[in-house]
Tab-separated table of C-alpha atoms and ligand atoms in Angstrom:
chain	number	residue	atom	x	y	z
A	1	UNK	CA	1.065	19.022	13.567
A	2	UNK	CA	1.928	16.603	10.647
A	3	UNK	CA	0.398	13.117	10.670
A	4	UNK	CA	3.160	10.576	11.296
A	5	UNK	CA	3.042	7.627	9.061
A	6	UNK	CA	5.006	4.390	9.080
A	7	UNK	CA	4.639	2.769	5.662
A	8	UNK	CA	5.122	-1.116	5.322
A	9	UNK	CA	5.151	-1.811	1.601
A	10	UNK	CA	6.380	-3.905	-1.347
A	11	UNK	CA	7.384	-1.490	-4.171
A	12	UNK	CA	5.704	-2.075	-6.575
A	13	UNK	CA	4.411	0.451	-9.015
A	14	UNK	CA	1.639	1.759	-6.836
A	15	UNK	CA	3.560	1.441	-3.600
A	16	UNK	CA	6.262	3.805	-5.213
A	17	UNK	CA	3.532	6.309	-5.905
A	18	UNK	CA	2.228	5.942	-2.419
A	19	UNK	CA	5.788	6.662	-1.089
A	20	UNK	CA	5.865	9.731	-3.368
A	21	UNK	CA	2.559	10.904	-1.901
A	22	UNK	CA	3.689	10.402	1.692
A	23	UNK	CA	6.771	12.380	1.042
A	24	UNK	CA	5.136	15.065	-1.016
A	25	UNK	CA	2.240	15.854	1.185
A	26	UNK	CA	3.372	18.642	3.682
A	27	UNK	CA	0.794	17.309	6.231
A	28	UNK	CA	2.509	13.949	6.367
A	29	UNK	CA	5.602	13.120	8.328
A	30	UNK	CA	6.948	9.780	6.919
A	31	UNK	CA	8.799	8.371	9.911
A	32	UNK	CA	9.862	4.990	8.728
A	33	UNK	CA	9.510	2.637	5.748
A	34	UNK	CA	9.598	-1.223	6.122
A	35	UNK	CA	9.667	-3.597	3.202
A	36	UNK	CA	8.142	-6.929	2.619
A	37	UNK	CA	8.347	-9.569	-0.203
A	38	UNK	CA	5.317	-9.409	-2.401
A	39	UNK	CA	5.026	-7.971	-5.851
A	40	UNK	CA	8.598	-8.912	-6.263
A	41	UNK	CA	11.247	-10.481	-3.926
A	42	UNK	CA	12.175	-8.801	-0.710
A	43	UNK	CA	15.567	-8.072	-2.076
A	44	UNK	CA	13.996	-6.157	-4.988
A	45	UNK	CA	11.278	-4.385	-2.939
A	46	UNK	CA	13.933	-3.174	-0.512
A	47	UNK	CA	16.335	-2.155	-3.418
A	48	UNK	CA	13.436	-0.066	-4.950
A	49	UNK	CA	12.569	1.592	-1.559
A	50	UNK	CA	16.216	2.508	-1.122
A	51	UNK	CA	16.525	3.940	-4.585
A	52	UNK	CA	13.182	5.870	-4.425
A	53	UNK	CA	14.327	7.321	-1.015
A	54	UNK	CA	17.475	8.763	-2.372
A	55	UNK	CA	15.998	9.879	-5.756
A	56	UNK	CA	12.948	11.449	-4.006
A	57	UNK	CA	15.010	13.016	-1.230
A	58	UNK	CA	13.881	11.482	2.023
A	59	UNK	CA	17.304	10.027	3.050
A	60	UNK	CA	16.648	10.760	6.664
A	61	UNK	CA	13.824	8.268	6.890
A	62	UNK	CA	14.981	4.779	7.994
A	63	UNK	CA	14.190	1.823	5.710
A	64	UNK	CA	14.196	-1.704	7.221
A	65	UNK	CA	13.742	-4.967	5.256
A	66	UNK	CA	11.386	-7.657	6.703
A	67	UNK	CA	9.944	-10.884	5.706
A	68	UNK	CA	10.760	-12.394	2.346
A	69	UNK	CA	8.124	-15.147	2.488
A	70	UNK	CA	4.664	-15.738	3.878
A	71	UNK	CA	4.050	-17.262	7.175
A	72	UNK	CA	3.167	-20.632	5.462
A	73	UNK	CA	2.865	-21.822	1.889
A	74	UNK	CA	4.638	-20.810	-1.278
A	75	UNK	CA	5.683	-17.349	-2.282
A	76	UNK	CA	3.312	-15.548	-4.597
A	77	UNK	CA	4.569	-12.602	-6.558
A	78	UNK	CA	3.289	-10.254	-9.240
A	79	UNK	CA	6.096	-9.646	-11.773
A	80	UNK	CA	3.476	-9.985	-14.547
A	81	UNK	CA	1.922	-6.658	-13.186
A	82	UNK	CA	4.911	-4.783	-11.833
A	83	UNK	CA	7.589	-5.956	-14.178
A	84	UNK	CA	10.772	-8.128	-13.402
A	85	UNK	CA	12.179	-5.455	-10.989
A	86	UNK	CA	8.941	-4.184	-9.604
A	87	UNK	CA	9.023	-0.680	-11.027
A	88	UNK	CA	7.945	-1.398	-14.637
A	89	UNK	CA	10.341	0.166	-17.078
A	90	UNK	CA	11.643	2.739	-14.593
A	91	UNK	CA	15.250	2.506	-13.819
A	92	UNK	CA	16.488	4.712	-10.952
A	93	UNK	CA	19.976	5.656	-9.950
A	94	UNK	CA	21.580	2.986	-7.636
A	95	UNK	CA	21.280	3.895	-4.009
A	96	UNK	CA	24.428	4.770	-2.114
A	97	UNK	CA	22.868	4.384	1.377
A	98	UNK	CA	21.933	1.063	2.816
A	99	UNK	CA	18.987	-0.304	4.820
A	100	UNK	CA	18.910	-0.146	8.575
A	101	UNK	CA	20.559	-2.968	10.451
A	102	UNK	CA	17.288	-3.562	12.251
A	103	UNK	CA	14.681	-6.096	10.963
A	104	UNK	CA	11.426	-4.413	9.849
A	105	UNK	CA	9.508	-6.151	12.737
A	106	UNK	CA	11.890	-4.514	15.190
A	107	UNK	CA	11.725	-1.148	13.578
A	108	UNK	CA	7.940	-1.298	13.546
A	109	UNK	CA	7.784	-2.137	17.130
A	110	UNK	CA	10.499	0.440	18.187
A	111	UNK	CA	8.889	3.175	16.311
A	112	UNK	CA	5.434	2.604	17.790
A	113	UNK	CA	6.798	2.242	21.312
A	114	UNK	CA	8.725	5.404	20.989
A	115	UNK	CA	5.597	7.570	20.149
A	116	UNK	CA	2.571	5.862	21.648
A	117	UNK	CA	-0.740	6.930	20.016
A	118	UNK	CA	0.983	9.100	17.410
A	119	UNK	CA	1.968	6.873	14.458
A	120	UNK	CA	-0.437	5.873	11.699
A	121	UNK	CA	0.610	2.412	10.511
A	122	UNK	CA	-0.160	1.880	6.754
A	123	UNK	CA	0.499	-1.477	5.106
A	124	UNK	CA	0.380	-1.788	1.273
A	125	UNK	CA	1.823	-5.161	0.762
A	126	UNK	CA	1.327	-8.642	2.142
A	127	UNK	CA	0.730	-8.492	5.941
A	128	UNK	CA	3.548	-10.786	6.937
A	129	UNK	CA	5.583	-8.058	8.851
A	130	UNK	CA	2.618	-6.796	10.700
A	131	UNK	CA	1.563	-10.328	11.816
A	132	UNK	CA	5.068	-10.954	12.992
A	133	UNK	CA	5.140	-7.747	14.840
A	134	UNK	CA	1.770	-8.609	16.548
A	135	UNK	CA	3.215	-12.015	17.550
A	136	UNK	CA	6.314	-10.332	19.063
A	137	UNK	CA	4.347	-7.566	20.794
A	138	UNK	CA	0.533	-7.866	20.867
A	139	UNK	CA	0.435	-4.495	22.613
A	140	UNK	CA	1.129	-2.589	19.446
A	141	UNK	CA	-2.577	-2.748	18.806
A	142	UNK	CA	-2.938	-0.025	21.509
A	143	UNK	CA	0.117	1.918	20.417
A	144	UNK	CA	-0.863	2.885	16.859
A	145	UNK	CA	-2.898	6.083	16.148
A	146	UNK	CA	-4.591	4.023	13.420
A	147	UNK	CA	-3.965	1.084	11.160
A	148	UNK	CA	-4.802	1.119	7.493
A	149	UNK	CA	-4.176	-1.504	4.828
A	150	UNK	CA	-4.582	-1.812	1.107
A	151	UNK	CA	-5.980	-5.159	0.651
A	152	UNK	CA	-9.045	-7.257	0.309
A	153	UNK	CA	-12.380	-6.507	-1.170
A	154	UNK	CA	-16.063	-7.046	-0.377
A	155	UNK	CA	-16.964	-8.173	-3.919
A	156	UNK	CA	-14.251	-9.796	-5.924
A	157	UNK	CA	-10.583	-10.560	-6.116
A	158	UNK	CA	-7.759	-9.676	-8.572
A	159	UNK	CA	-5.172	-12.490	-7.740
A	160	UNK	CA	-8.068	-15.011	-7.977
A	161	UNK	CA	-11.741	-14.469	-8.589
A	162	UNK	CA	-12.150	-14.452	-4.787
A	163	UNK	CA	-8.887	-13.025	-3.368
A	164	UNK	CA	-7.069	-9.749	-3.681
A	165	UNK	CA	-3.345	-10.001	-4.027
A	166	UNK	CA	-1.988	-8.653	-0.697
A	167	UNK	CA	-4.321	-10.969	1.232
A	168	UNK	CA	-3.712	-13.926	-1.238
A	169	UNK	CA	0.018	-13.554	-0.822
A	170	UNK	CA	-0.163	-14.289	2.999
A	171	UNK	CA	-3.737	-15.256	4.037
A	172	UNK	CA	-2.502	-16.542	7.469
A	173	UNK	CA	-0.845	-13.207	8.266
A	174	UNK	CA	-3.986	-11.375	7.116
A	175	UNK	CA	-6.203	-13.575	9.338
A	176	UNK	CA	-4.083	-12.828	12.323
A	177	UNK	CA	-3.955	-9.123	11.650
A	178	UNK	CA	-7.765	-8.920	11.361
A	179	UNK	CA	-8.114	-10.965	14.526
A	180	UNK	CA	-5.731	-8.845	16.667
A	181	UNK	CA	-8.356	-6.699	18.393
A	182	UNK	CA	-7.636	-3.409	16.765
A	183	UNK	CA	-9.673	-1.555	14.115
A	184	UNK	CA	-8.385	-2.217	10.624
A	185	UNK	CA	-9.283	0.250	7.917
A	186	UNK	CA	-9.545	-2.068	4.826
A	187	UNK	CA	-8.998	-0.026	1.629
A	188	UNK	CA	-10.047	-2.865	-0.687
A	189	UNK	CA	-10.401	-3.237	-4.470
A	190	UNK	CA	-13.902	-1.946	-4.495
A	191	UNK	CA	-12.539	1.543	-3.381
A	192	UNK	CA	-9.233	1.508	-5.278
A	193	UNK	CA	-10.787	0.540	-8.616
A	194	UNK	CA	-12.397	4.086	-8.447
A	195	UNK	CA	-8.854	5.635	-8.662
A	196	UNK	CA	-8.208	4.761	-12.328
A	197	UNK	CA	-5.528	6.442	-14.367
A	198	UNK	CA	-7.287	7.454	-17.526
A	199	UNK	CA	-5.919	9.563	-20.291
A	200	UNK	CA	-6.912	12.861	-18.521
A	201	UNK	CA	-5.073	11.896	-15.409
A	202	UNK	CA	-1.923	10.923	-17.506
A	203	UNK	CA	-2.118	14.473	-19.052
A	204	UNK	CA	-2.214	15.957	-15.575
A	205	UNK	CA	0.783	13.838	-14.600
A	206	UNK	CA	2.713	15.186	-17.501
A	207	UNK	CA	1.967	18.808	-16.331
A	208	UNK	CA	4.365	17.969	-13.402
A	209	UNK	CA	7.395	18.158	-15.720
A	210	UNK	CA	10.220	15.642	-15.610
A	211	UNK	CA	9.021	13.942	-12.391
A	212	UNK	CA	5.634	13.463	-14.088
A	213	UNK	CA	6.877	12.508	-17.457
A	214	UNK	CA	9.820	10.179	-16.416
A	215	UNK	CA	8.604	8.677	-13.116
A	216	UNK	CA	4.910	9.170	-12.205
A	217	UNK	CA	3.255	8.414	-15.566
A	218	UNK	CA	5.444	5.486	-16.410
A	219	UNK	CA	4.789	3.947	-12.980
A	220	UNK	CA	1.076	4.652	-13.379
A	221	UNK	CA	0.691	3.228	-16.894
A	222	UNK	CA	3.076	0.296	-17.110
A	223	UNK	CA	0.391	-2.458	-16.481
A	224	UNK	CA	-2.127	-2.957	-19.144
A	225	UNK	CA	-4.600	-5.759	-18.685
A	226	UNK	CA	-4.603	-8.073	-21.663
A	227	UNK	CA	-7.624	-10.007	-20.250
A	228	UNK	CA	-9.879	-7.022	-19.966
A	229	UNK	CA	-11.513	-5.652	-23.085
A	230	UNK	CA	-12.980	-2.661	-21.086
A	231	UNK	CA	-9.661	-1.784	-19.505
A	232	UNK	CA	-9.728	1.889	-18.527
A	233	UNK	CA	-6.218	2.124	-16.971
A	234	UNK	CA	-4.315	1.154	-13.949
A	235	UNK	CA	-5.795	1.735	-10.480
A	236	UNK	CA	-3.479	3.262	-7.924
A	237	UNK	CA	-4.514	0.988	-5.057
A	238	UNK	CA	-1.778	1.779	-2.509
A	239	UNK	CA	-2.071	5.490	-3.035
A	240	UNK	CA	-5.614	5.352	-1.746
A	241	UNK	CA	-4.438	3.913	1.557
A	242	UNK	CA	-2.115	6.794	2.234
A	243	UNK	CA	-4.608	9.224	0.962
A	244	UNK	CA	-7.252	7.784	3.372
A	245	UNK	CA	-5.079	8.593	6.398
A	246	UNK	CA	-4.358	12.167	5.344
A	247	UNK	CA	-7.691	12.985	3.760
A	248	UNK	CA	-10.427	10.836	5.228
A	249	UNK	CA	-12.991	13.453	4.113
A	250	UNK	CA	-12.477	12.138	0.481
A	251	UNK	CA	-13.980	8.819	1.547
A	252	UNK	CA	-17.348	7.412	2.740
A	253	UNK	CA	-17.010	4.391	4.953
A	254	UNK	CA	-18.935	1.639	6.649
A	255	UNK	CA	-18.072	-0.570	9.728
A	256	UNK	CA	-17.925	-4.286	9.110
A	257	UNK	CA	-16.608	-7.576	10.379
A	258	UNK	CA	-13.924	-8.958	8.150
A	259	UNK	CA	-12.805	-12.586	8.233
A	260	UNK	CA	-10.129	-14.111	6.006
A	261	UNK	CA	-11.020	-17.335	4.264
A	262	UNK	CA	-8.128	-19.836	4.924
A	263	UNK	CA	-9.333	-23.291	3.664
A	264	UNK	CA	-11.523	-22.844	0.656
A	265	UNK	CA	-10.107	-24.728	-2.341
A	266	UNK	CA	-11.055	-21.766	-4.702
A	267	UNK	CA	-11.450	-19.025	-2.077
A	268	UNK	CA	-8.320	-18.963	0.146
A	269	UNK	CA	-7.376	-15.403	0.706
A	270	UNK	CA	-10.848	-14.023	0.258
A	271	UNK	CA	-11.906	-11.314	2.662
A	272	UNK	CA	-15.508	-12.123	3.806
A	273	UNK	CA	-17.149	-8.804	4.851
A	274	UNK	CA	-20.261	-8.680	6.967
A	275	UNK	CA	-21.629	-5.268	7.018
A	276	UNK	CA	-24.375	-6.295	9.374
A	277	UNK	CA	-22.247	-7.748	12.142
A	278	UNK	CA	-22.537	-6.500	15.780
A	279	UNK	CA	-18.788	-7.244	16.313
A	280	UNK	CA	-17.132	-5.022	13.752
A	281	UNK	CA	-13.284	-5.218	13.496
A	282	UNK	CA	-12.867	-2.924	10.429
A	283	UNK	CA	-13.856	0.215	8.710
A	284	UNK	CA	-14.293	-0.160	5.007
A	285	UNK	CA	-14.005	2.775	2.611
A	286	UNK	CA	-16.793	2.472	0.008
A	287	UNK	CA	-16.960	5.623	-2.118
A	288	UNK	CA	-14.126	7.891	-3.224
A	289	UNK	CA	-14.522	11.574	-4.191
A	290	UNK	CA	-12.512	11.028	-7.373
A	291	UNK	CA	-11.934	14.548	-8.467
A	292	UNK	CA	-10.987	15.573	-4.985
A	293	UNK	CA	-8.621	12.550	-4.694
A	294	UNK	CA	-6.748	13.435	-7.891
A	295	UNK	CA	-6.466	17.150	-7.005
A	296	UNK	CA	-5.146	16.081	-3.573
A	297	UNK	CA	-2.663	13.638	-5.032
A	298	UNK	CA	-1.546	15.858	-7.932
A	299	UNK	CA	-0.749	18.758	-5.568
A	300	UNK	CA	1.207	16.564	-3.150
A	301	UNK	CA	3.272	14.987	-5.906
A	302	UNK	CA	3.936	18.430	-7.338
A	303	UNK	CA	5.842	19.269	-4.102
A	304	UNK	CA	8.477	16.737	-4.667
A	305	UNK	CA	11.842	17.914	-5.916
A	306	UNK	CA	13.697	14.776	-7.121
A	307	UNK	CA	17.513	14.613	-6.884
A	308	UNK	CA	18.296	14.736	-10.705
B	401	LIG	C1	-2.268	-4.706	-4.403
B	401	LIG	O1	-1.450	-5.789	-4.949
B	401	LIG	C2	-0.195	-5.214	-5.363
B	401	LIG	O2	0.100	-5.787	-6.638
B	401	LIG	C3	-0.348	-3.713	-5.356
B	401	LIG	O3	0.976	-3.117	-5.121
B	401	LIG	C4	-1.376	-3.462	-4.369
B	401	LIG	O4	-0.733	-3.364	-3.081
B	401	LIG	C5	-3.512	-4.574	-5.335
B	401	LIG	O5	-4.220	-5.732	-5.272
B	402	LIG	CA1	1.639	-3.011	-2.761
């Protein structure tokens, strides 16, 4: 039976590629998509999700918009990475179908309640929607089959020296989510920086024909880091979170206790990871089988027949 996934995301270059993976893998049943403000505004992440849905051909999957700003503090976005509109230079046909009338938080709760123990919840943006869902119905911690995020790190940050972007964008939400009493699989930067799009990977993307040349490779190569002399290519962070759910055999993991720093002047949004705690609340993927990962992702993307 296919793995049921609900993806909460902020597309976003790598969120778009994660959606493409969830749709393309025949062993995944993408049951719902919810959007959150993050990389770009909620309006834009939702528009991107709607356009991707129609273009990639999963129009039967509901999409609901959620929170446009963090639980507290200013909105932090990442146009400098993902482009003004969130998908780099990619322009998709305008969507003709609209988002669901439900709020993302309601769709998350309803979807989990309708299939207790069956849905793998995956979050690849700031954790605002998930925290609001937990506030509304704390029992969802027992309803998920699993909960996986892309976010955090045990070494360094990318939004600041200490904090990874998804946690930095809403640290209060992240703190509530890690404290909720469920097991969080934290696919953090230390893992995702192993999934680098180098020239050989771009060549393989091009082998996928128009989808590879016109959508996948442009999404996977838009961001080039002007501050890093040793830049090898973009990391497909969010793709790793979906891949973990479907192919955990490609990852080695360690249990840990993760706390989110909320008050540090220079460290707000840092994930403090204790691998020696006797009260673990997280599983932390450490090492990726890189060739196995790319083979898996390449095959799944190759199954997608876009509506061109
Ligand atoms: C994360 O931040 C976002 O910019 C990406 O989409 C990814 O979810 C990486 O730190
Ligand atoms: Ca994201």
